[in-house]
Short mmCIF file of C-alpha atoms and ligand atoms in Angstrom, two decimals:
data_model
loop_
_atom_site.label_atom_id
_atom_site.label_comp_id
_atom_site.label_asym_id
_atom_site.label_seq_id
_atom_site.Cartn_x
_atom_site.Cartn_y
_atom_site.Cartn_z
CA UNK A 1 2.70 -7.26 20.44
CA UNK A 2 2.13 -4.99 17.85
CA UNK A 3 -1.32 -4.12 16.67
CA UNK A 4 -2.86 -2.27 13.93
CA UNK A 5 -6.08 -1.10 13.52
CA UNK A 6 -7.51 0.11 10.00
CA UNK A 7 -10.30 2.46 10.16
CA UNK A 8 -11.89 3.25 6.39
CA UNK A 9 -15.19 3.29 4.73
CA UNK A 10 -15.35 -0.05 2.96
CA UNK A 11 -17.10 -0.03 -0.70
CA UNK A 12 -20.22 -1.22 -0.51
CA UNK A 13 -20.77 -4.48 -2.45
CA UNK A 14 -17.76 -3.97 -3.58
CA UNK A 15 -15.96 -6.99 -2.66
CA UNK A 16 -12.84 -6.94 -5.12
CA UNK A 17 -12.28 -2.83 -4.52
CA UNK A 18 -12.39 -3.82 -0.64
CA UNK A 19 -9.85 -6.57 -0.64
CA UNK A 20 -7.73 -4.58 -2.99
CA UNK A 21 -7.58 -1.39 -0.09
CA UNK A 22 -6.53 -3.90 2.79
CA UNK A 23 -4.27 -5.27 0.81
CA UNK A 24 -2.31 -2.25 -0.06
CA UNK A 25 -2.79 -1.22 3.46
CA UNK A 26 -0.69 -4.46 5.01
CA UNK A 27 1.66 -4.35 2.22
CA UNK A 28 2.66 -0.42 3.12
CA UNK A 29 4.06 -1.77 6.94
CA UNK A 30 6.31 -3.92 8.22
CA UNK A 31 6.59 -5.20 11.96
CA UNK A 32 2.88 -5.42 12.68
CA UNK A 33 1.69 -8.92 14.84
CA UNK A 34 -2.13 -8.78 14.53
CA UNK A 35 -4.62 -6.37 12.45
CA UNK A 36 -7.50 -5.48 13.23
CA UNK A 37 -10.17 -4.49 10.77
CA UNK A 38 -13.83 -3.40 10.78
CA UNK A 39 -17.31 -4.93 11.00
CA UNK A 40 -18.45 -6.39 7.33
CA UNK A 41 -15.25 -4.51 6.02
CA UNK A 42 -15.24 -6.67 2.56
CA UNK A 43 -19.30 -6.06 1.67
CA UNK A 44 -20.41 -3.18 3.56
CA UNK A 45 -23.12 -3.06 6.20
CA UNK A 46 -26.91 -2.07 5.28
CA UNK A 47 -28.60 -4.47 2.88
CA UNK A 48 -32.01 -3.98 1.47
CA UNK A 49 -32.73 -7.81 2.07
CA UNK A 50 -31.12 -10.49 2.37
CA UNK A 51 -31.35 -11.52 -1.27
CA UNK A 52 -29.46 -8.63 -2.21
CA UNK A 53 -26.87 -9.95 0.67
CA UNK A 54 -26.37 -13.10 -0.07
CA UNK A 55 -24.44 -13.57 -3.53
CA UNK A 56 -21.90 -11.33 -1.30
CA UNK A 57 -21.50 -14.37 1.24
CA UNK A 58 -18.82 -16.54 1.08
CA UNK A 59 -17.42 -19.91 2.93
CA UNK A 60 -14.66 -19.43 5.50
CA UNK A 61 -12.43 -21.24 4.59
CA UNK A 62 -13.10 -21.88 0.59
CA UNK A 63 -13.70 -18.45 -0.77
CA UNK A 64 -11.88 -16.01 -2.25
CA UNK A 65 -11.47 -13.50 0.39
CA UNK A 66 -9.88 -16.46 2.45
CA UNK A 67 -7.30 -17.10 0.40
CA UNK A 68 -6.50 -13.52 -0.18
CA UNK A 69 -6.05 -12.74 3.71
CA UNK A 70 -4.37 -16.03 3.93
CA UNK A 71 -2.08 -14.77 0.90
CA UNK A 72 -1.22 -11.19 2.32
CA UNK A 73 -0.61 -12.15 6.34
CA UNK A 74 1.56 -15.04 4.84
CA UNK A 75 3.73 -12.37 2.53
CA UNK A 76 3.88 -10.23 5.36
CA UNK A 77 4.38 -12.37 8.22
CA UNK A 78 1.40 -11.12 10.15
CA UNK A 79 -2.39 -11.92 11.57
CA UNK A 80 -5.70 -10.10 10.81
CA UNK A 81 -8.81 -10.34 12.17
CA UNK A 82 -11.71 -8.92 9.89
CA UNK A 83 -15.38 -8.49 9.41
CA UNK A 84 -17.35 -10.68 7.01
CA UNK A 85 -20.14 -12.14 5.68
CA UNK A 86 -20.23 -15.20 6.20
CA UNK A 87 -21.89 -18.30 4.55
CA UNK A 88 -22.65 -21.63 6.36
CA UNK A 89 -24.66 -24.80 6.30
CA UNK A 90 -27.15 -22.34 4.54
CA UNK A 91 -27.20 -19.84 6.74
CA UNK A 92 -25.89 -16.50 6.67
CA UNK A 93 -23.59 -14.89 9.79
CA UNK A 94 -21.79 -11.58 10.42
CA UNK A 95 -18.94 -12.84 11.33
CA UNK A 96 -14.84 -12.14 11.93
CA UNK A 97 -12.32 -14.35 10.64
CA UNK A 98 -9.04 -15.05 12.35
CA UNK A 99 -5.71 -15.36 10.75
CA UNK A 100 -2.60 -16.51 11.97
CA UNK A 101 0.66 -16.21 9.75
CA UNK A 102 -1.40 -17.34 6.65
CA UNK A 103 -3.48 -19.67 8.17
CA UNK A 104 -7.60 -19.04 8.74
CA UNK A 105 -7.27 -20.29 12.19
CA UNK A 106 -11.32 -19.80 12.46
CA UNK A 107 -14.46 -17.54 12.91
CA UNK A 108 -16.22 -16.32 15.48
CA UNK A 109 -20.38 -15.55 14.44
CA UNK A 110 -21.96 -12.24 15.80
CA UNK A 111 -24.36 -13.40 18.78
CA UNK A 112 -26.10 -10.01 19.52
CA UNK A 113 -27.30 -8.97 16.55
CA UNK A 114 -27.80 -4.98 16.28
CA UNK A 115 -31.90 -3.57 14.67
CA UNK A 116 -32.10 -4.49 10.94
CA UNK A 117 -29.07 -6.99 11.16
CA UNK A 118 -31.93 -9.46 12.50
CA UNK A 119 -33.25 -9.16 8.78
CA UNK A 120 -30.10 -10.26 7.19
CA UNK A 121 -28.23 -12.63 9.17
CA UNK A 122 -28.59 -15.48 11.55
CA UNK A 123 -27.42 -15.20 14.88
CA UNK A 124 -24.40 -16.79 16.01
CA UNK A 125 -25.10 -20.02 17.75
CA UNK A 126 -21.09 -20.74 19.73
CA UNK A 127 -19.63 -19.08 22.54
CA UNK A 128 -17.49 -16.34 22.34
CA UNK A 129 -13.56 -17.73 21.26
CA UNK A 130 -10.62 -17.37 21.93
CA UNK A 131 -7.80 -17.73 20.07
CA UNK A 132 -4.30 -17.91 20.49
CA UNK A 133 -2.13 -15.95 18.19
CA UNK A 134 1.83 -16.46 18.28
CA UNK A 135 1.25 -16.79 22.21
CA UNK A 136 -0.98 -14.27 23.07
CA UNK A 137 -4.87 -14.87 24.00
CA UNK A 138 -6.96 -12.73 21.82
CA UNK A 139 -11.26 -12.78 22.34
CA UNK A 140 -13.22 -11.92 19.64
CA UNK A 141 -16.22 -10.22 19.20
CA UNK A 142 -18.53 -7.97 16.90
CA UNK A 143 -19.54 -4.46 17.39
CA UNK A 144 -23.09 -4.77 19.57
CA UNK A 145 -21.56 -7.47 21.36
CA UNK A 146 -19.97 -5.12 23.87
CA UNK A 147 -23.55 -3.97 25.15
CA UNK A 148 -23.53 -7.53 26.69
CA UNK A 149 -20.91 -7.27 29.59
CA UNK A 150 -21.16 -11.08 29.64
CA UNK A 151 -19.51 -11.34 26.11
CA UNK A 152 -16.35 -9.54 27.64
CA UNK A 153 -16.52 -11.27 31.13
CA UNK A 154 -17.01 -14.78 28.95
CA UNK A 155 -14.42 -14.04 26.91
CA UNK A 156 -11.49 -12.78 29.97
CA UNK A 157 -12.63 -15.67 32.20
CA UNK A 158 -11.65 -17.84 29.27
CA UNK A 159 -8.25 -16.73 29.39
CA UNK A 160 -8.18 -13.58 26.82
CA UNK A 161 -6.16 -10.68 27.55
CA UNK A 162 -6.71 -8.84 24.31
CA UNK A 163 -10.31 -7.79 22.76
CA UNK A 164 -10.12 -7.70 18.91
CA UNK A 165 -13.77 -5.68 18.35
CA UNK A 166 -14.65 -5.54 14.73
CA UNK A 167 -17.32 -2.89 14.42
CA UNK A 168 -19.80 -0.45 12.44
CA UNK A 169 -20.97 1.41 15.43
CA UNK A 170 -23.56 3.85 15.19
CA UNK A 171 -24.17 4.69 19.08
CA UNK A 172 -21.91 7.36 20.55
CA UNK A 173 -21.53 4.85 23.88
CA UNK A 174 -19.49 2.07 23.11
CA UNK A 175 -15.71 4.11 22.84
CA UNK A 176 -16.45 4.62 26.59
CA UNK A 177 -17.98 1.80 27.42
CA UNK A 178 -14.95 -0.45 26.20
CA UNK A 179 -12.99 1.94 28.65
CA UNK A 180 -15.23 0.33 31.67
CA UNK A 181 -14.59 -3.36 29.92
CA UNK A 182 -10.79 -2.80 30.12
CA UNK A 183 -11.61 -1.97 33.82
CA UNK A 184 -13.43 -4.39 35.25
CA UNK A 185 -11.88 -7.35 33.69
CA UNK A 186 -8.06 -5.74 33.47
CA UNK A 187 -7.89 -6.71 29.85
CA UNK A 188 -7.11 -4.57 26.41
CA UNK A 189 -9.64 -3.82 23.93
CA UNK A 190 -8.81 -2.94 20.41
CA UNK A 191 -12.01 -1.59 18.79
CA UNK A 192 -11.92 -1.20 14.98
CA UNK A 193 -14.75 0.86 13.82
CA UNK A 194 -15.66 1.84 9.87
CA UNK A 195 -16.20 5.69 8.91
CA UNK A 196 -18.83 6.93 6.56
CA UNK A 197 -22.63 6.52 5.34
CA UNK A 198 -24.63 4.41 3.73
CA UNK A 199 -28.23 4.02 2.98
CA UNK A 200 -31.31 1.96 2.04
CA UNK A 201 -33.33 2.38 -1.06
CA UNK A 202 -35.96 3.83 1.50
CA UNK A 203 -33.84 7.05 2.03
CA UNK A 204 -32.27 5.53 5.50
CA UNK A 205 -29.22 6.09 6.48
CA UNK A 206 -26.54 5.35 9.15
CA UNK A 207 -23.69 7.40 9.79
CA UNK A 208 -21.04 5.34 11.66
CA UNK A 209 -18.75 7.43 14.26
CA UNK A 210 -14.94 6.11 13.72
CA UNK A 211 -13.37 6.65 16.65
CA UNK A 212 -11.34 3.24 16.57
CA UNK A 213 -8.99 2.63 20.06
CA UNK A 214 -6.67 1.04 21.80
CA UNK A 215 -7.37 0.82 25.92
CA UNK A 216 -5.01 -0.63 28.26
CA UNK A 217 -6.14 -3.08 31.25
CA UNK A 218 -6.92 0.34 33.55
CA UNK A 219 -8.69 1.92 31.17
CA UNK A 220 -6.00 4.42 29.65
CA UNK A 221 -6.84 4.90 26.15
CA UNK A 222 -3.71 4.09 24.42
CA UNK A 223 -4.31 5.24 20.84
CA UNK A 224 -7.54 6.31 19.04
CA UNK A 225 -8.54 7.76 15.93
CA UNK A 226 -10.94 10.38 14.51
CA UNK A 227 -14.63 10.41 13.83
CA UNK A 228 -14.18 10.85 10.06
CA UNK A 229 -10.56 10.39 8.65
CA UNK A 230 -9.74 6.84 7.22
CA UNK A 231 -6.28 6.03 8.95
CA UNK A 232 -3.88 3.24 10.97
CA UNK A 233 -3.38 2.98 14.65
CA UNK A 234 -1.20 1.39 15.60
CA UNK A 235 -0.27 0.45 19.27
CA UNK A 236 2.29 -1.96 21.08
CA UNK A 237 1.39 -3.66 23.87
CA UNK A 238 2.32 -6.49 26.62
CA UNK A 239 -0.45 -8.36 26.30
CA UNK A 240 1.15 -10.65 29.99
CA UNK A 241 0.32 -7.51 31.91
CA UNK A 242 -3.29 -8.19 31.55
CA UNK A 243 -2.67 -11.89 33.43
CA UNK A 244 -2.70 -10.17 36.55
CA UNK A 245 -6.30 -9.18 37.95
CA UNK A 246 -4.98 -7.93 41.50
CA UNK A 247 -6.28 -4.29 41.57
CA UNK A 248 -4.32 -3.85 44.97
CA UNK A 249 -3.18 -6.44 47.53
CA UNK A 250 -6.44 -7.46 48.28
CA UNK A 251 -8.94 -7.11 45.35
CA UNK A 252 -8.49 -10.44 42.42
CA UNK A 253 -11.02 -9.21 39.97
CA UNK A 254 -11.59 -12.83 39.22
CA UNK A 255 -10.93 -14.35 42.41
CA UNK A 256 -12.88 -11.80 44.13
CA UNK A 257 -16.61 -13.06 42.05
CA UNK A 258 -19.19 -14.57 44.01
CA UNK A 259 -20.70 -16.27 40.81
CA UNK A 260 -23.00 -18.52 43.64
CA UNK A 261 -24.54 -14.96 44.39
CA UNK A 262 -24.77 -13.91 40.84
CA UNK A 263 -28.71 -14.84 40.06
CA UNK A 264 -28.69 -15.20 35.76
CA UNK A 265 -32.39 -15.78 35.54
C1 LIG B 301 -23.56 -2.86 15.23
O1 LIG B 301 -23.61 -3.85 15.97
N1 LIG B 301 -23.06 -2.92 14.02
C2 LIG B 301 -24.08 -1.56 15.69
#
């Protein structure tokens, strides 16, 4: 499988300009299976309120953005998975949207939500997902997500051997953190991270650190980009290799758990 991750610094509120730069983006390659894009990549990320958010929102499927992604993965034969904001029943989610060969196949709704986000959006009520694309399992989740090793282990023990991580990060942990996540559940992460600043009418401001990567099921990072230039990775992996949790004859990462000693509460 071949995957592509976009790193740039979306236009903020500037939903049209957005769509227009992935769309020239997917239309300049060929041969890609699955993108991956950032965190809120159509809108932008910091919001003085959510009034100001909300006429950005849109239905999933049913808006416009929808049937533009479905539009350019049809053309070019490929799947995306982007950051969006999202509206439903009334509510208002940061959420990534799946697509499958020009089909919204479904969304998956942030469940940690990271400082001011807790202003703006509602938190996602669902599990983690997982969703199949052309054969291979791919878990989603959204940037903050991965402080919460139980979104990763949720999202491997359900069968996912690839991590599509829309993000904005701002924290200089995560790139290595995602390393240990590729470790201890022997699955790939693809972390797609936005460049760039942007600020509140208050003066402030969040830089976001780039860094977008590939790792491989033992950790090797097997592609990643830098802290400031807007760019593609792309990476091809084998996404069966990461059906195999044996770590040596006899260590099972998964049947090795002793979930019955594992206290939650
Ligand atoms: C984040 O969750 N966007 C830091």
């Amino acid at each position: 499988m071949k995957i592509a991750i976009y790193q740039f610094a979306p236009l903020w509120g500037n939903k049209a300009g957005n769509l227009k730069k992935i769309e020239s983006r997917i239309n300049h390659y060929s041969g890609i299976d699955l993108w991956i894009l950032p965190e809120l990549c159509t809108t932008g990320y910091l919001f003085d309120s959510r009034q100001i958010l909300a006429p950005l929102t849109e239905p999933f499927p049913g808006g416009e953005t929808c049937s533009r992604i479905e539009a350019v993965t049809k053309r070019n034969n490929t799947s995306l998975i982007l950051g969006v904001a999202e509206e439903y029943n009334e509510k208002i989610y940061n959420s990534a949207a799946v697509f499958n060969n020009g089909k919204h196949i479904g969304t998956y709704r942030k469940i940690h939500l990271f400082d001011q986000e807790k202003l703006l959006f509602d938190s996602g009520g669902e599990p983690p997902a997982v969703f199949s694309i052309n054969g291979t399992k791919v878990g989603v989740m959204i940037c903050f997500d991965w402080i919460f090793p139980e979104t990763v282990r949720t999202l491997a023990l359900n069968g996912a051997q690839l991590i599509a991580h829309p993000a904005n990060l701002v924290l200089p942990y995560c790139p290595d953190a995602m390393v240990t996540r590729s470790i201890e559940k022997r699955v790939f992460t693809a972390t797609a991270n936005r460049i760039g600043t942007e600020r509140l009418s208050d003066g402030q401001q969040l830089t976001f650190i780039g860094g977008s990567q590939v790792t491989g099921i033992d950790g090797k990072r097997l592609g990643q980009l830098s802290r400031h230039e807007e760019n593609v990775l792309v990476v091809e992996i084998n996404p069966a290799e990461a059906d195999n949790k044996a770590i040596n004859q006899n260590n099972d990462l998964f049947v090795d758990r002793k979930p019955e000693l594992y206290r939650l509460n």
